Tab-separated table of N, CA, C and O in Angstrom:
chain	number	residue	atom	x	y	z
A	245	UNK	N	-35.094	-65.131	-151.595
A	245	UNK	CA	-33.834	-64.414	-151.449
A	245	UNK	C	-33.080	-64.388	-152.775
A	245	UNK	O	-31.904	-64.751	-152.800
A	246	UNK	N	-33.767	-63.934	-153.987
A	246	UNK	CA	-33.393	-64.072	-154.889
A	246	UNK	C	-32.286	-63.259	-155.135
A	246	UNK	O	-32.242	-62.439	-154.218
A	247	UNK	N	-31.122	-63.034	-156.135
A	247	UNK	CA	-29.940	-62.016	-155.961
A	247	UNK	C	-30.564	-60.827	-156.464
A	247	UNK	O	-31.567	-61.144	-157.102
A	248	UNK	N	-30.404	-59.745	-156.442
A	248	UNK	CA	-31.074	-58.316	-157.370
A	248	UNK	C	-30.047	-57.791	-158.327
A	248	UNK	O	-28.896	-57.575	-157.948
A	249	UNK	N	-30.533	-57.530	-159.856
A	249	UNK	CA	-29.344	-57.073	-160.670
A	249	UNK	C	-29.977	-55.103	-160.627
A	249	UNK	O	-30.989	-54.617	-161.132
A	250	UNK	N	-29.567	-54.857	-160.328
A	250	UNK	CA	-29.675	-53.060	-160.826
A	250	UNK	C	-29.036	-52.913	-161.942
A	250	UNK	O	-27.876	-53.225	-162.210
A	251	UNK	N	-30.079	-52.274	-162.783
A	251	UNK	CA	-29.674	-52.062	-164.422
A	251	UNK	C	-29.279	-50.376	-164.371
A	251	UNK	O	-29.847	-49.565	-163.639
A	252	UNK	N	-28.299	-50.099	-165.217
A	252	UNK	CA	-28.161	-48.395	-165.107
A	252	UNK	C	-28.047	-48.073	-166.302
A	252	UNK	O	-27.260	-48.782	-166.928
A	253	UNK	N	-28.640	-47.097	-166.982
A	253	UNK	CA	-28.581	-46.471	-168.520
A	253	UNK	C	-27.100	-45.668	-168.380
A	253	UNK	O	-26.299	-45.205	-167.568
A	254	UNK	N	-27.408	-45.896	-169.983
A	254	UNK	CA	-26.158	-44.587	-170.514
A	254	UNK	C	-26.984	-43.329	-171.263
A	254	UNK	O	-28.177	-43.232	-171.548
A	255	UNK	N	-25.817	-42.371	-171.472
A	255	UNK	CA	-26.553	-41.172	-171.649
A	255	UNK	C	-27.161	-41.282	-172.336
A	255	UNK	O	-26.999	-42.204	-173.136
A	256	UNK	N	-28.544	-40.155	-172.475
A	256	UNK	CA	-29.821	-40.264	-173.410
A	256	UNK	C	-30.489	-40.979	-173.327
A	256	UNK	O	-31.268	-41.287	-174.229
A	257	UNK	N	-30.419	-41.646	-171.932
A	257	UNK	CA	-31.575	-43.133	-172.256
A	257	UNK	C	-32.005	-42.560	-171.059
A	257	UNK	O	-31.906	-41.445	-170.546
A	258	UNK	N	-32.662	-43.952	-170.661
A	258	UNK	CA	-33.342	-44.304	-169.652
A	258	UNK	C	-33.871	-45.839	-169.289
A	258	UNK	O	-33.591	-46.812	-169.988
A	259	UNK	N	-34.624	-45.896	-168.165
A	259	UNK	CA	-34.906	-47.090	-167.843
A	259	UNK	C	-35.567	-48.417	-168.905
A	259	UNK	O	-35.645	-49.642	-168.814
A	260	UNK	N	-35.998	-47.289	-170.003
A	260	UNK	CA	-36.850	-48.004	-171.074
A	260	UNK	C	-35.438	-49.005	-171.360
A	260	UNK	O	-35.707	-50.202	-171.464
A	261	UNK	N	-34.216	-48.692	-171.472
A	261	UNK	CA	-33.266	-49.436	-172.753
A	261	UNK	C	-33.333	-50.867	-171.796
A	261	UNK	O	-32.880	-51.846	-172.388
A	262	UNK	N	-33.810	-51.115	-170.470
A	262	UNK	CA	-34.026	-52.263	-170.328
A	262	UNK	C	-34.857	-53.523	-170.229
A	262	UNK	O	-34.656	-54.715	-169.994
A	263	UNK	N	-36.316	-52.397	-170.632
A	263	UNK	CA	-37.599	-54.043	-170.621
A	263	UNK	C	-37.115	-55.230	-171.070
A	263	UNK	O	-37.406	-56.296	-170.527
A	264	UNK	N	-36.423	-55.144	-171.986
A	264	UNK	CA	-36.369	-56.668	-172.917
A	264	UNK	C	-35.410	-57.103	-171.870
A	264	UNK	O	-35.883	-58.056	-171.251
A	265	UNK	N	-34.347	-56.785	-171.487
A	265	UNK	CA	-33.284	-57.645	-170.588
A	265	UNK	C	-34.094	-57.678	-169.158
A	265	UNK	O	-34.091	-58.785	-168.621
A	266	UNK	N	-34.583	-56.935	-168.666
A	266	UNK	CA	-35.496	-56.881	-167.206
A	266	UNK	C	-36.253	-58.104	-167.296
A	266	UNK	O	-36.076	-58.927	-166.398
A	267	UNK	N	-36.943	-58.328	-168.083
A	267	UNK	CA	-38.189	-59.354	-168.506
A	267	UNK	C	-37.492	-60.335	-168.443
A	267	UNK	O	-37.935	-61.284	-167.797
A	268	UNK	N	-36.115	-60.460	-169.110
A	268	UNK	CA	-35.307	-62.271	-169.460
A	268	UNK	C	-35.025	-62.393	-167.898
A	268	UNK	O	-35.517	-63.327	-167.266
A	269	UNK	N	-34.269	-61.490	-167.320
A	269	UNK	CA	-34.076	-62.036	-165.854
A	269	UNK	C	-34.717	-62.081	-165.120
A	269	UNK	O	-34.203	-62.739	-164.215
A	270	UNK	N	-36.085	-61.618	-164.757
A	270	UNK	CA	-37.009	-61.840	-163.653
A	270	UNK	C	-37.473	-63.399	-164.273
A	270	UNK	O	-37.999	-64.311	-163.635
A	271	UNK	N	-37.035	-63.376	-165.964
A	271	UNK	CA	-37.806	-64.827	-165.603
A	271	UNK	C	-37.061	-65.946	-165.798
A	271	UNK	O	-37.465	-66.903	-166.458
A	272	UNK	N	-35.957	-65.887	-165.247
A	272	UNK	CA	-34.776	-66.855	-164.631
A	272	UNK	C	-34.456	-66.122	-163.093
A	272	UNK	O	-33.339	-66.130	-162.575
A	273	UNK	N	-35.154	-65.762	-162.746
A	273	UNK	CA	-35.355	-65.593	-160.944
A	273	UNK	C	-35.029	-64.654	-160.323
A	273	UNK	O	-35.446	-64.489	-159.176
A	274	UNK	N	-33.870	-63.459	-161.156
A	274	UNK	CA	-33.410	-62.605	-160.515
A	274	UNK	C	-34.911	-61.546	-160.377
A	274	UNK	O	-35.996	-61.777	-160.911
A	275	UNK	N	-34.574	-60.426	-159.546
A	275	UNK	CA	-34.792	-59.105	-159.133
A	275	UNK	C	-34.123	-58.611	-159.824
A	275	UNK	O	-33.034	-59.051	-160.193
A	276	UNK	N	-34.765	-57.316	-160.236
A	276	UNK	CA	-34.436	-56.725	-160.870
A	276	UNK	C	-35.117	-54.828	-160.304
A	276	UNK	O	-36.257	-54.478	-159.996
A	277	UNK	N	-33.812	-54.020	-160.383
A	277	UNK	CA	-34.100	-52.935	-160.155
A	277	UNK	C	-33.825	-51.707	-161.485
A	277	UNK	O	-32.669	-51.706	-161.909
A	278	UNK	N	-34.422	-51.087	-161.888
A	278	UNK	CA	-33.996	-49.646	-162.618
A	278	UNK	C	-35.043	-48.759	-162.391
A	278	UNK	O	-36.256	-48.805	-162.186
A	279	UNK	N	-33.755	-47.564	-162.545
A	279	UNK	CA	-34.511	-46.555	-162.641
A	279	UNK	C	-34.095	-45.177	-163.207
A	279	UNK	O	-32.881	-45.337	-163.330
A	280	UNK	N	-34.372	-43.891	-163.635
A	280	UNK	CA	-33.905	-42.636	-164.482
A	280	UNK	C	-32.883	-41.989	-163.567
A	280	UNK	O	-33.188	-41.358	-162.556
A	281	UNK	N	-31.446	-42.225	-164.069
A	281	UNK	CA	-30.858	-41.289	-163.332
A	281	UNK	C	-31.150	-39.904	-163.757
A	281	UNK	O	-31.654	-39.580	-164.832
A	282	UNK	N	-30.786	-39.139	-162.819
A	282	UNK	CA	-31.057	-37.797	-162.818
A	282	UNK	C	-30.402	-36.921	-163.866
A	282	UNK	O	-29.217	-36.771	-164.164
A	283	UNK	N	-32.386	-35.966	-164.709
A	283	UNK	CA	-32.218	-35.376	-165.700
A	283	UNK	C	-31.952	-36.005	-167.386
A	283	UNK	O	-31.634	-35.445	-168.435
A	284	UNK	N	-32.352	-37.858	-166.915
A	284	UNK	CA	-32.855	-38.441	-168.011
A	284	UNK	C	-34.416	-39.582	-167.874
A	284	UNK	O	-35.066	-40.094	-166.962
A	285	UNK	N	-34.448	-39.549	-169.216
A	285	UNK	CA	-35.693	-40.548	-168.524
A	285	UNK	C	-36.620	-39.275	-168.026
A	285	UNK	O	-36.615	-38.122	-168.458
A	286	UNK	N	-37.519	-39.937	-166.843
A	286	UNK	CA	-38.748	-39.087	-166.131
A	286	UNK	C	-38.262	-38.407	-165.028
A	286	UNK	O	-38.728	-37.537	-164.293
A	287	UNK	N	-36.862	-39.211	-165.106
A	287	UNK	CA	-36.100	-38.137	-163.235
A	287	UNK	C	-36.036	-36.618	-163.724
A	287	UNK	O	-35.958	-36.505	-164.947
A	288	UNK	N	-36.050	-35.666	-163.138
A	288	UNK	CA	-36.206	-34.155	-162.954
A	288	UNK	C	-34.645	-34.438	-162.605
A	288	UNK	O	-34.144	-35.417	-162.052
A	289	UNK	N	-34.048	-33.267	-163.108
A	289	UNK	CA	-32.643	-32.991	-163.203
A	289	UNK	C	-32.639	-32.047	-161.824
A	289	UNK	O	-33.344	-31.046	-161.698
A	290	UNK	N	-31.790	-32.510	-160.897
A	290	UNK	CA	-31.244	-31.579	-159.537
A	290	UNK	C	-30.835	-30.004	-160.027
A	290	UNK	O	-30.679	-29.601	-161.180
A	291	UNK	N	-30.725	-29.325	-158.873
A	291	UNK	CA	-30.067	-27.752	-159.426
A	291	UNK	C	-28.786	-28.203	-159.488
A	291	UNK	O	-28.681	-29.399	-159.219
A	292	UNK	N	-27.665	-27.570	-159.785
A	292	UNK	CA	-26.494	-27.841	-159.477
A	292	UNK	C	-26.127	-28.721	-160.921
A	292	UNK	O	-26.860	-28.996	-161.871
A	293	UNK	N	-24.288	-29.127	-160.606
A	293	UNK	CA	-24.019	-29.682	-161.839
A	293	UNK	C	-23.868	-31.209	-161.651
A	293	UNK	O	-23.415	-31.818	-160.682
A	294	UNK	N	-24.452	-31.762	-163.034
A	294	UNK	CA	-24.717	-33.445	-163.104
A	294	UNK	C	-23.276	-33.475	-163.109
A	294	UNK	O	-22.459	-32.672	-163.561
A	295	UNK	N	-23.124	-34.718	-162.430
A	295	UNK	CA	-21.412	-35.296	-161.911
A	295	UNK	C	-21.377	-36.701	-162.163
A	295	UNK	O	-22.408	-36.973	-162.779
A	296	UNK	N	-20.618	-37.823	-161.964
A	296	UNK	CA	-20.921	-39.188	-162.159
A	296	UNK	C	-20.712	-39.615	-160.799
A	296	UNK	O	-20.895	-40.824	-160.653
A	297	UNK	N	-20.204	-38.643	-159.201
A	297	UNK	CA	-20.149	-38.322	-158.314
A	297	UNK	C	-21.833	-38.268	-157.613
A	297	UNK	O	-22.401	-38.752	-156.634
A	298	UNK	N	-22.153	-37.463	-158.651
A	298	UNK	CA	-23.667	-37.567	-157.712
A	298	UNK	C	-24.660	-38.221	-158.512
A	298	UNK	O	-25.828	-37.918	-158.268
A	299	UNK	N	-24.433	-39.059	-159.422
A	299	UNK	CA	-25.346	-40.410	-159.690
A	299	UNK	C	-24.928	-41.457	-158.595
A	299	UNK	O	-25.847	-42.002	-157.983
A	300	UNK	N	-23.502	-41.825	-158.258
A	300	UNK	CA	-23.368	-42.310	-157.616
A	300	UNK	C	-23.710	-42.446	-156.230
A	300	UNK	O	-23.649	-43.563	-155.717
A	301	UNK	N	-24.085	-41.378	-155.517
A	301	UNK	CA	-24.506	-40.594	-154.732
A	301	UNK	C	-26.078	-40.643	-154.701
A	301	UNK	O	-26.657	-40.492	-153.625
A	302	UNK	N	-26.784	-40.854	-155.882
A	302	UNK	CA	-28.452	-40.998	-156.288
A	302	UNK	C	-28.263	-42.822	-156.065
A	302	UNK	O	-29.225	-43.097	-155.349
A	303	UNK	N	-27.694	-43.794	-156.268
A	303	UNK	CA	-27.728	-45.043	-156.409
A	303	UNK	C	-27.458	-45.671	-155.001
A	303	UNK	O	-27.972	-46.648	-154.457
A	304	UNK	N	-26.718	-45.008	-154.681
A	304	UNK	CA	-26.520	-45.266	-152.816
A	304	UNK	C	-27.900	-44.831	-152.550
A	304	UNK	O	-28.475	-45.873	-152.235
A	305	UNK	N	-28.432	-44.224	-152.521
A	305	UNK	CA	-29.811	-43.367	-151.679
A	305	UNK	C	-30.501	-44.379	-151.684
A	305	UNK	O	-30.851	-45.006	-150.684
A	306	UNK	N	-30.843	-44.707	-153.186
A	306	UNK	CA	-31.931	-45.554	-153.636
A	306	UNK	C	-31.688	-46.742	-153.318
A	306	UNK	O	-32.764	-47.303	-153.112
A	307	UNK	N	-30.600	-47.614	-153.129
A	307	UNK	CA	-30.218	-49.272	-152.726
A	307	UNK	C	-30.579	-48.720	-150.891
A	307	UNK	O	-31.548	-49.211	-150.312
A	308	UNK	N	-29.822	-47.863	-150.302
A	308	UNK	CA	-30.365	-47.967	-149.379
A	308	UNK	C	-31.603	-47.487	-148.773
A	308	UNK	O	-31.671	-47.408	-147.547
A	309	UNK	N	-32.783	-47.093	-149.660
A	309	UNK	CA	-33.788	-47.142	-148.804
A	309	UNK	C	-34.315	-48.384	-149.925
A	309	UNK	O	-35.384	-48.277	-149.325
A	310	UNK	N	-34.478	-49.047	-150.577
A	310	UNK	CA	-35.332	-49.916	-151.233
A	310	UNK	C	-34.688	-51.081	-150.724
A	310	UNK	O	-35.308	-51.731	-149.882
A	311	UNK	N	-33.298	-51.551	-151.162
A	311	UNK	CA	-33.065	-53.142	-151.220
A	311	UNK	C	-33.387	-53.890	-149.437
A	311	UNK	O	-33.337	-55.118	-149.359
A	312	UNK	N	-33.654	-53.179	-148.309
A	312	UNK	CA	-33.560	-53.505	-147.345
A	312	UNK	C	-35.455	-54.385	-147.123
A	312	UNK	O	-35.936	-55.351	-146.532
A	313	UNK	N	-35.873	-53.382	-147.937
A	313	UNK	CA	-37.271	-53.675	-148.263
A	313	UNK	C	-37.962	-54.428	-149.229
A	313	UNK	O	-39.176	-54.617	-149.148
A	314	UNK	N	-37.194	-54.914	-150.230
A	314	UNK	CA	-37.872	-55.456	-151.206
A	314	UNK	C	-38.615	-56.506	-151.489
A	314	UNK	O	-38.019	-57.572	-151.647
A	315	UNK	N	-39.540	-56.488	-151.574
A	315	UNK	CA	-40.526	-57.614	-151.552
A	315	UNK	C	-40.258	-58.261	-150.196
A	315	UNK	O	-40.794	-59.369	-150.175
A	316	UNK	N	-39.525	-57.934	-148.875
A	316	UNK	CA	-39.582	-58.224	-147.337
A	316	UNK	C	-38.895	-59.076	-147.146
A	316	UNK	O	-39.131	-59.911	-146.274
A	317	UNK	N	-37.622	-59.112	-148.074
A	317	UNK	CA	-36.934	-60.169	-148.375
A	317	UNK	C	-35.730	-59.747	-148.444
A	317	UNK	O	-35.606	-59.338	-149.599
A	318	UNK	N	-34.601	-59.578	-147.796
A	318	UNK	CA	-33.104	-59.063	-148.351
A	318	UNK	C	-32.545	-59.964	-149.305
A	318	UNK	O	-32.915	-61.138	-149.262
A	319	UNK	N	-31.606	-59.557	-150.268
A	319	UNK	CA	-31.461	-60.260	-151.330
A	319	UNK	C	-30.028	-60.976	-150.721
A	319	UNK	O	-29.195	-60.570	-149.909
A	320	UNK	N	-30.126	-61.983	-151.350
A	320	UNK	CA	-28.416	-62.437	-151.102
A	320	UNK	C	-27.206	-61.875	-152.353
A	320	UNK	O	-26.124	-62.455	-152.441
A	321	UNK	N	-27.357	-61.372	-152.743
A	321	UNK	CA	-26.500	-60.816	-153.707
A	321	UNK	C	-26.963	-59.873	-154.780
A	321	UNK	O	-27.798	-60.136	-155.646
A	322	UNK	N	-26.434	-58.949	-154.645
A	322	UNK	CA	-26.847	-57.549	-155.462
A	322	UNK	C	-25.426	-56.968	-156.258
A	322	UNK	O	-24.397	-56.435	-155.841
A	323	UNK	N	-25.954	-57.381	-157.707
A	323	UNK	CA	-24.734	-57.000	-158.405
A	323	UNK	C	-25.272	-55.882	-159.578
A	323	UNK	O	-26.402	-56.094	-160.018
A	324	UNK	N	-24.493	-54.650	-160.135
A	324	UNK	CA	-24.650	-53.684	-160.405
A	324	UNK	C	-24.434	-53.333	-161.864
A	324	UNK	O	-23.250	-53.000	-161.906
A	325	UNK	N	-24.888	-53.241	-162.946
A	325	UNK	CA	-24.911	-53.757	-164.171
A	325	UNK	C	-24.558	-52.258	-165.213
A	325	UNK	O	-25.208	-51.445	-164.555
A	326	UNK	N	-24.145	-51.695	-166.013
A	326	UNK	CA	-24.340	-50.085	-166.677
A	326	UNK	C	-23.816	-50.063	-167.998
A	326	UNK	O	-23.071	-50.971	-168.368
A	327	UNK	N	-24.109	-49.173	-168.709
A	327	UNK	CA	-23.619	-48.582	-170.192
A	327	UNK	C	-23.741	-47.951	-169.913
A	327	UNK	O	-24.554	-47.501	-169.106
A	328	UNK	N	-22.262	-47.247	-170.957
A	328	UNK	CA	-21.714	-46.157	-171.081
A	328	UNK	C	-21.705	-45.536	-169.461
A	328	UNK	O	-21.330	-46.270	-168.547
A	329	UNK	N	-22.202	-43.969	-169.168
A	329	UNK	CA	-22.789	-43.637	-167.988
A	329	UNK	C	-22.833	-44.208	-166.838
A	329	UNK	O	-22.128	-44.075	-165.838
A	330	UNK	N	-24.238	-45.229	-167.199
A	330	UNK	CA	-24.454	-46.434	-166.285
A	330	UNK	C	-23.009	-47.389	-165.840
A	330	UNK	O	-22.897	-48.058	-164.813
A	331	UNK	N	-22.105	-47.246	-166.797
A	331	UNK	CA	-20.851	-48.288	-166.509
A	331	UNK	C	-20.181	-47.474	-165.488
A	331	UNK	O	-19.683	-47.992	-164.488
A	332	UNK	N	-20.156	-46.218	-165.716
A	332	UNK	CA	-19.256	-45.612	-164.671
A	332	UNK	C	-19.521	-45.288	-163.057
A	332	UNK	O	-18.602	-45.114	-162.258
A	333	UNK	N	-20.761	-45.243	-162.758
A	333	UNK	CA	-21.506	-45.252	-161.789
A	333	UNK	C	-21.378	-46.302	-161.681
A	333	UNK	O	-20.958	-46.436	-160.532
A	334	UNK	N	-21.490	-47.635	-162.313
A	334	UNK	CA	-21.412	-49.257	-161.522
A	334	UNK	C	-19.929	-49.214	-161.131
A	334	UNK	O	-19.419	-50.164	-160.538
């Protein structure tokens, strides 16, 4: 029941800006989640206009279909981590 940190990029990035910090915390115990918000990174950009409304909106989706499942384990604490972008969506 380890806690899960969700990492979130800032603009122009992507999930890459976190291996090195992903790696330090899985190996002091946390979970760890990231992934491309939409229209950076490998995510395919939606029709319509990017908002910080509907990242937020992409991060709900994704906690609720994954964290219920993860490794079959609910986490006891899930805290939400971001730059730039990523800060505003957390």
């Amino acid at each position: 029941r380890a806690p899960v940190i969700v990492l979130l990029h800032g603009l122009n990035a992507s999930l890459a800006s976190f291996c090195t910090l992903g790696e330090a915390l899985r190996a002091r115990g946390f979970r760890t989640l990231t992934f491309d918000l939409y229209g950076f990174g490998l995510s395919a950009s939606p029709k319509g206009r990017l908002s910080p409304d509907l990242y937020v909106e992409q991060l709900k989706d994704l906690l609720d279909a994954v964290l219920p499942v993860a490794a079959g384990v609910a986490p006891t604490s899930v805290f939400i981590v971001g730059y730039c972008l990523g800060g505003i969506v957390a």
